[in-house]
Short mmCIF file of C-alpha atoms in Angstrom, two decimals:
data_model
loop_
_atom_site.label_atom_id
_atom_site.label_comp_id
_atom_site.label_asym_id
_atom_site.label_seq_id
_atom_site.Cartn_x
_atom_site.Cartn_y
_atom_site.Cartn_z
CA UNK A 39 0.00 0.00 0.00
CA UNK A 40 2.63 2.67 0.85
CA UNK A 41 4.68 1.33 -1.75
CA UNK A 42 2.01 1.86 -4.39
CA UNK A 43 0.96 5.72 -2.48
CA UNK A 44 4.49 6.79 -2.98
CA UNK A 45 4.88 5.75 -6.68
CA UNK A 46 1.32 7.69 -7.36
CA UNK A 47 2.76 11.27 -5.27
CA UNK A 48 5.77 10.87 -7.49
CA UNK A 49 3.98 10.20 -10.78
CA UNK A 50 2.23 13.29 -9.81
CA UNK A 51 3.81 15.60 -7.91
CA UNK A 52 7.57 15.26 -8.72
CA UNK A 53 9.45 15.34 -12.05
CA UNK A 54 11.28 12.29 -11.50
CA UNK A 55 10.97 10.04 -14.32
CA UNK A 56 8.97 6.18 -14.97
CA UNK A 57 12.23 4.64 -14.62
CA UNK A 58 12.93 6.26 -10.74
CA UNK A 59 9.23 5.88 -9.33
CA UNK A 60 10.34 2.42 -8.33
CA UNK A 61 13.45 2.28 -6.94
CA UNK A 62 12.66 5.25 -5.21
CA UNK A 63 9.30 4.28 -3.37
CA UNK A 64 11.48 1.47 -2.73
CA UNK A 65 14.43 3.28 -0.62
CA UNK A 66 11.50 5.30 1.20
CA UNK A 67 8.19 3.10 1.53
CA UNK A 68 9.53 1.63 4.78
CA UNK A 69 10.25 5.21 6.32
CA UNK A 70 6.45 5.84 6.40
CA UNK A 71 4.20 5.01 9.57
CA UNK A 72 0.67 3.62 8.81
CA UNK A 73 -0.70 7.14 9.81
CA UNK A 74 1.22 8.92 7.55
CA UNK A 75 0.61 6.30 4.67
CA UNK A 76 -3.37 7.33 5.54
CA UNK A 77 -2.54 11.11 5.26
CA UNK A 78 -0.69 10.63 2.02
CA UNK A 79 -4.08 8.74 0.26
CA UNK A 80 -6.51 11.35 1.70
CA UNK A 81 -3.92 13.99 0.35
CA UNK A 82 -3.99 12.10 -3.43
CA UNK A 83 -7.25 12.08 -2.86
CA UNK A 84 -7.52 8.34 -1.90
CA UNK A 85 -6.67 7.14 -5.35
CA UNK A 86 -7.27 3.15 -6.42
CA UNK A 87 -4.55 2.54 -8.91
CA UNK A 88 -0.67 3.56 -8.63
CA UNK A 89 0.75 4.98 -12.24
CA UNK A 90 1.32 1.34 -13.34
CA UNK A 91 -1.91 0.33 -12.85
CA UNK A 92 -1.24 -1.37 -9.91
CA UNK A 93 -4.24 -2.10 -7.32
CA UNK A 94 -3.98 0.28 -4.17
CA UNK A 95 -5.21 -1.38 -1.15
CA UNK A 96 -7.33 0.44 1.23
CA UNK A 97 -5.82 1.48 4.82
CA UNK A 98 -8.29 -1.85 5.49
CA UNK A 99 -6.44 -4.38 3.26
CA UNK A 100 -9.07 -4.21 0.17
CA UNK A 101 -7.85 -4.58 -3.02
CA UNK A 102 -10.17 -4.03 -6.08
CA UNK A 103 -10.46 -6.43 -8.64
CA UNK A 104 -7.85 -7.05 -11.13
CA UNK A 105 -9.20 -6.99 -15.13
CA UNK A 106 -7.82 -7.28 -18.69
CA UNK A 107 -5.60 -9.93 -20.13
CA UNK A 108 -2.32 -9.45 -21.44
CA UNK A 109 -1.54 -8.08 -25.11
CA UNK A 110 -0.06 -11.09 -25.88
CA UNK A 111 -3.91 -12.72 -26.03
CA UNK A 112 -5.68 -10.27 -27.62
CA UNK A 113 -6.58 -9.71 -31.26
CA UNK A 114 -5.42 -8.74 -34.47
CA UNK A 115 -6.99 -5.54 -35.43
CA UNK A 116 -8.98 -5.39 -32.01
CA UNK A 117 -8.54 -1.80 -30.40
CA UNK A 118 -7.62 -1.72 -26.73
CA UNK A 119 -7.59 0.25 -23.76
CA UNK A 120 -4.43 -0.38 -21.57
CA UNK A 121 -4.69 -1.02 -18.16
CA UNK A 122 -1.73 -2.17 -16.56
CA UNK A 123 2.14 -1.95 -17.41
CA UNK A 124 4.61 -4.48 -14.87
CA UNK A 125 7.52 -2.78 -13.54
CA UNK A 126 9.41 -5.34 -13.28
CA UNK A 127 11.88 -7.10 -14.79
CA UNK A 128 13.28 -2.76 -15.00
CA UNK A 129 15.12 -3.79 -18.79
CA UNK A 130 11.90 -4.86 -20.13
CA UNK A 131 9.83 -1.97 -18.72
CA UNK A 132 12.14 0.75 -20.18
CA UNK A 133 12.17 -1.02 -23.23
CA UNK A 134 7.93 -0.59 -22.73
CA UNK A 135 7.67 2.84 -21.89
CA UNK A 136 10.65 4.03 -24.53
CA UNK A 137 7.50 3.61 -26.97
CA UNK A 138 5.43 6.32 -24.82
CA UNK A 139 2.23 4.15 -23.83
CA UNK A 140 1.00 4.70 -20.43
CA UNK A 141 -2.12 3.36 -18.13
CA UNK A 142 -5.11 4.96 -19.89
CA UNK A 143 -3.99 4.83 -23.76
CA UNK A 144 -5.75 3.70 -26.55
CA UNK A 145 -4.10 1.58 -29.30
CA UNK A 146 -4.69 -0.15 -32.30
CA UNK A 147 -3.90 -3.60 -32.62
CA UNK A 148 -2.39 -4.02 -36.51
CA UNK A 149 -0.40 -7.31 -36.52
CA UNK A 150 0.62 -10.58 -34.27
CA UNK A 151 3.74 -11.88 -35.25
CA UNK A 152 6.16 -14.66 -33.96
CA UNK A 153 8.52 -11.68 -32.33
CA UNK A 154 5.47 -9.77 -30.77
CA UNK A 155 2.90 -7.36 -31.35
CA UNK A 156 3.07 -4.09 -33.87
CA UNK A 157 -0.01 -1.53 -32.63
CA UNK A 158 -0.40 1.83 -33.43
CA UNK A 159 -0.38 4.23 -30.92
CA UNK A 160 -1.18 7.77 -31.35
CA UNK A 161 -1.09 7.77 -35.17
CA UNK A 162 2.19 6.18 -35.19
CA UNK A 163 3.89 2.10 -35.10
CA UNK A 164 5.28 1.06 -32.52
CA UNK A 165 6.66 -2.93 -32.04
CA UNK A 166 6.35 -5.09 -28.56
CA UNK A 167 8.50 -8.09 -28.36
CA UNK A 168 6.68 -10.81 -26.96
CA UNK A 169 8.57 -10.39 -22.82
CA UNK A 170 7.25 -6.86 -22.94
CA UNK A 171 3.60 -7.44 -24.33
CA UNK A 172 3.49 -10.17 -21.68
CA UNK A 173 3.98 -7.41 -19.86
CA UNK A 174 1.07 -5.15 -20.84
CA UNK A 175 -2.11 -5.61 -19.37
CA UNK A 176 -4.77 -4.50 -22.02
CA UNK A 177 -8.91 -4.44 -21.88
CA UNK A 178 -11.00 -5.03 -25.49
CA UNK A 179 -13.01 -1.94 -26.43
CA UNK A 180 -16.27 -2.27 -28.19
CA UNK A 181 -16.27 -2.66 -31.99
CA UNK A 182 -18.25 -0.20 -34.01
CA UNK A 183 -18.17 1.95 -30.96
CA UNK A 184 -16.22 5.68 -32.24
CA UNK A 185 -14.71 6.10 -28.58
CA UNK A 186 -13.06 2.73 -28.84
CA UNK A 187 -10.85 3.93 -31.63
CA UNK A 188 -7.06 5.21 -30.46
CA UNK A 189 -7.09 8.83 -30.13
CA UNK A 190 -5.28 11.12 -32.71
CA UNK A 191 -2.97 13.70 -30.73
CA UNK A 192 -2.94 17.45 -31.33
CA UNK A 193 0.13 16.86 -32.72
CA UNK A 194 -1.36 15.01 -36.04
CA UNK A 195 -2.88 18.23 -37.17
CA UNK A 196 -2.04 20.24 -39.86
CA UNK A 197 -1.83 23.73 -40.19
CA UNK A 198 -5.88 24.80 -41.14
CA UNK A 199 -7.27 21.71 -39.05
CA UNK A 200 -8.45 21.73 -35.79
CA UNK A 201 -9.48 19.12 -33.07
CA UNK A 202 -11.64 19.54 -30.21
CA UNK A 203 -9.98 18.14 -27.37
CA UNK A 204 -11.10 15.18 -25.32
CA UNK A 205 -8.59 15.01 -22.63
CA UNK A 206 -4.92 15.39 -21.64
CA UNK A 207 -3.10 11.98 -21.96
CA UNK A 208 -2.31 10.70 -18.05
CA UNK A 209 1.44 10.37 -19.06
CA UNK A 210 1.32 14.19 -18.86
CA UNK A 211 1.21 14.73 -14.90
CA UNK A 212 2.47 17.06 -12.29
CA UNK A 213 3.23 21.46 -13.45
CA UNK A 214 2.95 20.50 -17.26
CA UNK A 215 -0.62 19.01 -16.85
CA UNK A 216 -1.48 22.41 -15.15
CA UNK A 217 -0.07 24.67 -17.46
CA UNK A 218 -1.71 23.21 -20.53
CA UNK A 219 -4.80 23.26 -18.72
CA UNK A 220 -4.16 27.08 -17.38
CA UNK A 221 -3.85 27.72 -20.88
CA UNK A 222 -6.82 26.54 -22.16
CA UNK A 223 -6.73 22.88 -22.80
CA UNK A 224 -9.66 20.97 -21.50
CA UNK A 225 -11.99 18.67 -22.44
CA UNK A 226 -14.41 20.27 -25.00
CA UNK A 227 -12.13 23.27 -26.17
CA UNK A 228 -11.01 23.60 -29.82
CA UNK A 229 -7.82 23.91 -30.91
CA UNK A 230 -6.75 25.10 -34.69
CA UNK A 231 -3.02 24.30 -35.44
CA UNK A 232 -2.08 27.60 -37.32
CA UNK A 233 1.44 27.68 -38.41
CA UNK A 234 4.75 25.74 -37.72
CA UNK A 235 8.28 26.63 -37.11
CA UNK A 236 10.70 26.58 -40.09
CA UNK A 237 12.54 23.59 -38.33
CA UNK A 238 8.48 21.84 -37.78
CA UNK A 239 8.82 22.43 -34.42
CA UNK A 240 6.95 23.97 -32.20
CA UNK A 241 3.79 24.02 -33.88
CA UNK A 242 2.00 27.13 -33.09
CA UNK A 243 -1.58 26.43 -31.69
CA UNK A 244 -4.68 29.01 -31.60
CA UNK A 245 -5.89 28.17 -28.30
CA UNK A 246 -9.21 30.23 -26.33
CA UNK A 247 -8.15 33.64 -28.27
CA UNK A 248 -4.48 32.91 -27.91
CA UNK A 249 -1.77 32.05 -29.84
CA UNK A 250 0.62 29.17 -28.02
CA UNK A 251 3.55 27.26 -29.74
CA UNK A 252 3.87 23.74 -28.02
CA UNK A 253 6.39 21.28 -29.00
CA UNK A 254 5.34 18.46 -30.30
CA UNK A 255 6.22 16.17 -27.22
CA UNK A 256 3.72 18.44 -25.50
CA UNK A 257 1.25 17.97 -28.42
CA UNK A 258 1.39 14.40 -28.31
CA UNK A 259 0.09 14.71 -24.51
CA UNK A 260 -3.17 15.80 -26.01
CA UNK A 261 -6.26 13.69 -27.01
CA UNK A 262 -8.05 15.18 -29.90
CA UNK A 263 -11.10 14.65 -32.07
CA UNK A 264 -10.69 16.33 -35.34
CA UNK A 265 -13.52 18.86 -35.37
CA UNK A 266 -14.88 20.95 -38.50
CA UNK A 267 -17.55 24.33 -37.92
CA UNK A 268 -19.31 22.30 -41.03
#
């Protein structure tokens, strides 16, 4: 439990990286009284899952549920919602989150092979051996249903299209979360990509009246819809 608390306050309230929320709730989890591990949740707001995906259990001992199977089983061309990433073995989870998924992220599934699994995520391929999509815990979304399709980022937009924004990817955590939304980026707001940089990047965004250049790193943070006044 205070193992799991700590990883979640560092997801979101440090800039350490994925690759440090373990080892570091590690050193520290046993530093933490049961009292203090209670004041921690109620000041996360009591949350259920760590970053990973990981269960939290309650100051009582409950544990919800555990869901999903791993990407390994699921389908060619099924789309899928991922739930879970293992930490652990640490070679195989960098190797996971080098490709940028997160708890929370929407992919495609394009191909099974006999190496592993090529999805698309975000508009763009990425390949899972087979270790790390062993790895990945992953829940079927409904066919025929549009919010079961991956989400394009803001970052897929061209200069004269615009996307109305559906949320802020939970990778994005911590001061950056709260500066895109202080400028304007919540769900329902629409976003026109106006002009880029002579090197492509930043992009520069027409955002609530304003005009904000976000790299594309930042871009990619955001879930859009494309959107049209037709």
């Amino acid at each position: 439990r205070i193992h799991r608390l700590l990883e979640k306050y560092l997801a979101d309230e440090t800039s350490l990286s994925e690759a440090e929320w373990h080892p570091t709730a590690e050193d520290r989890e046993h530093d933490l009284t049961a009292q203090e591990a209670d004041e921690l949740a109620a000041q996360l707001g009591n949350p259920v899952y760590d970053p990973h995906g990981d269960p939290i259990p309650t100051a009582d001992g409950e544990i919800p549920l555990s869901k999903g199977v791993s990407l390994n089983e699921a389908e060619s061309g099924a789309a899928v919602k991922v739930l879970h990433i293992e930490d652990e073995p640490p070679e195989v989870y960098s190797r996971i989150i080098s490709t940028g998924i997160h708890p929370g992220i929407r992919m495609m599934i394009l191909e099974k092979t006999s190496k592993g699994m090529i999805c698309e995520v975000n508009g763009a391929r990425k390949n899972f051996d087979t270790a790390a999509a062993q790895n990945i815990t992953v829940i079927p979304l409904k066919n025929g249903d549009t919010a079961a399709l991956p989400f394009k980022s803001l970052s897929s937009l061209k200069p004269g299209e615009a996307g109305r924004v559906i949320s802020i990817s939970k990778a994005c955590r911590g001061q950056q979360r709260r500066r895109l939304m202080d400028l304007g980026v919540v769900p329902g707001s629409v976003i026109s990509a106006e002009m880029k940089s002579v090197g492509g990047d930043p992009t520069a965004y027409y955002i609530r009246g304003a005009l904000i250049a976000l790299r594309k790193h930042q871009a990619d943070y955001i879930n859009i819809e494309k959107y049209s006044e037709e």
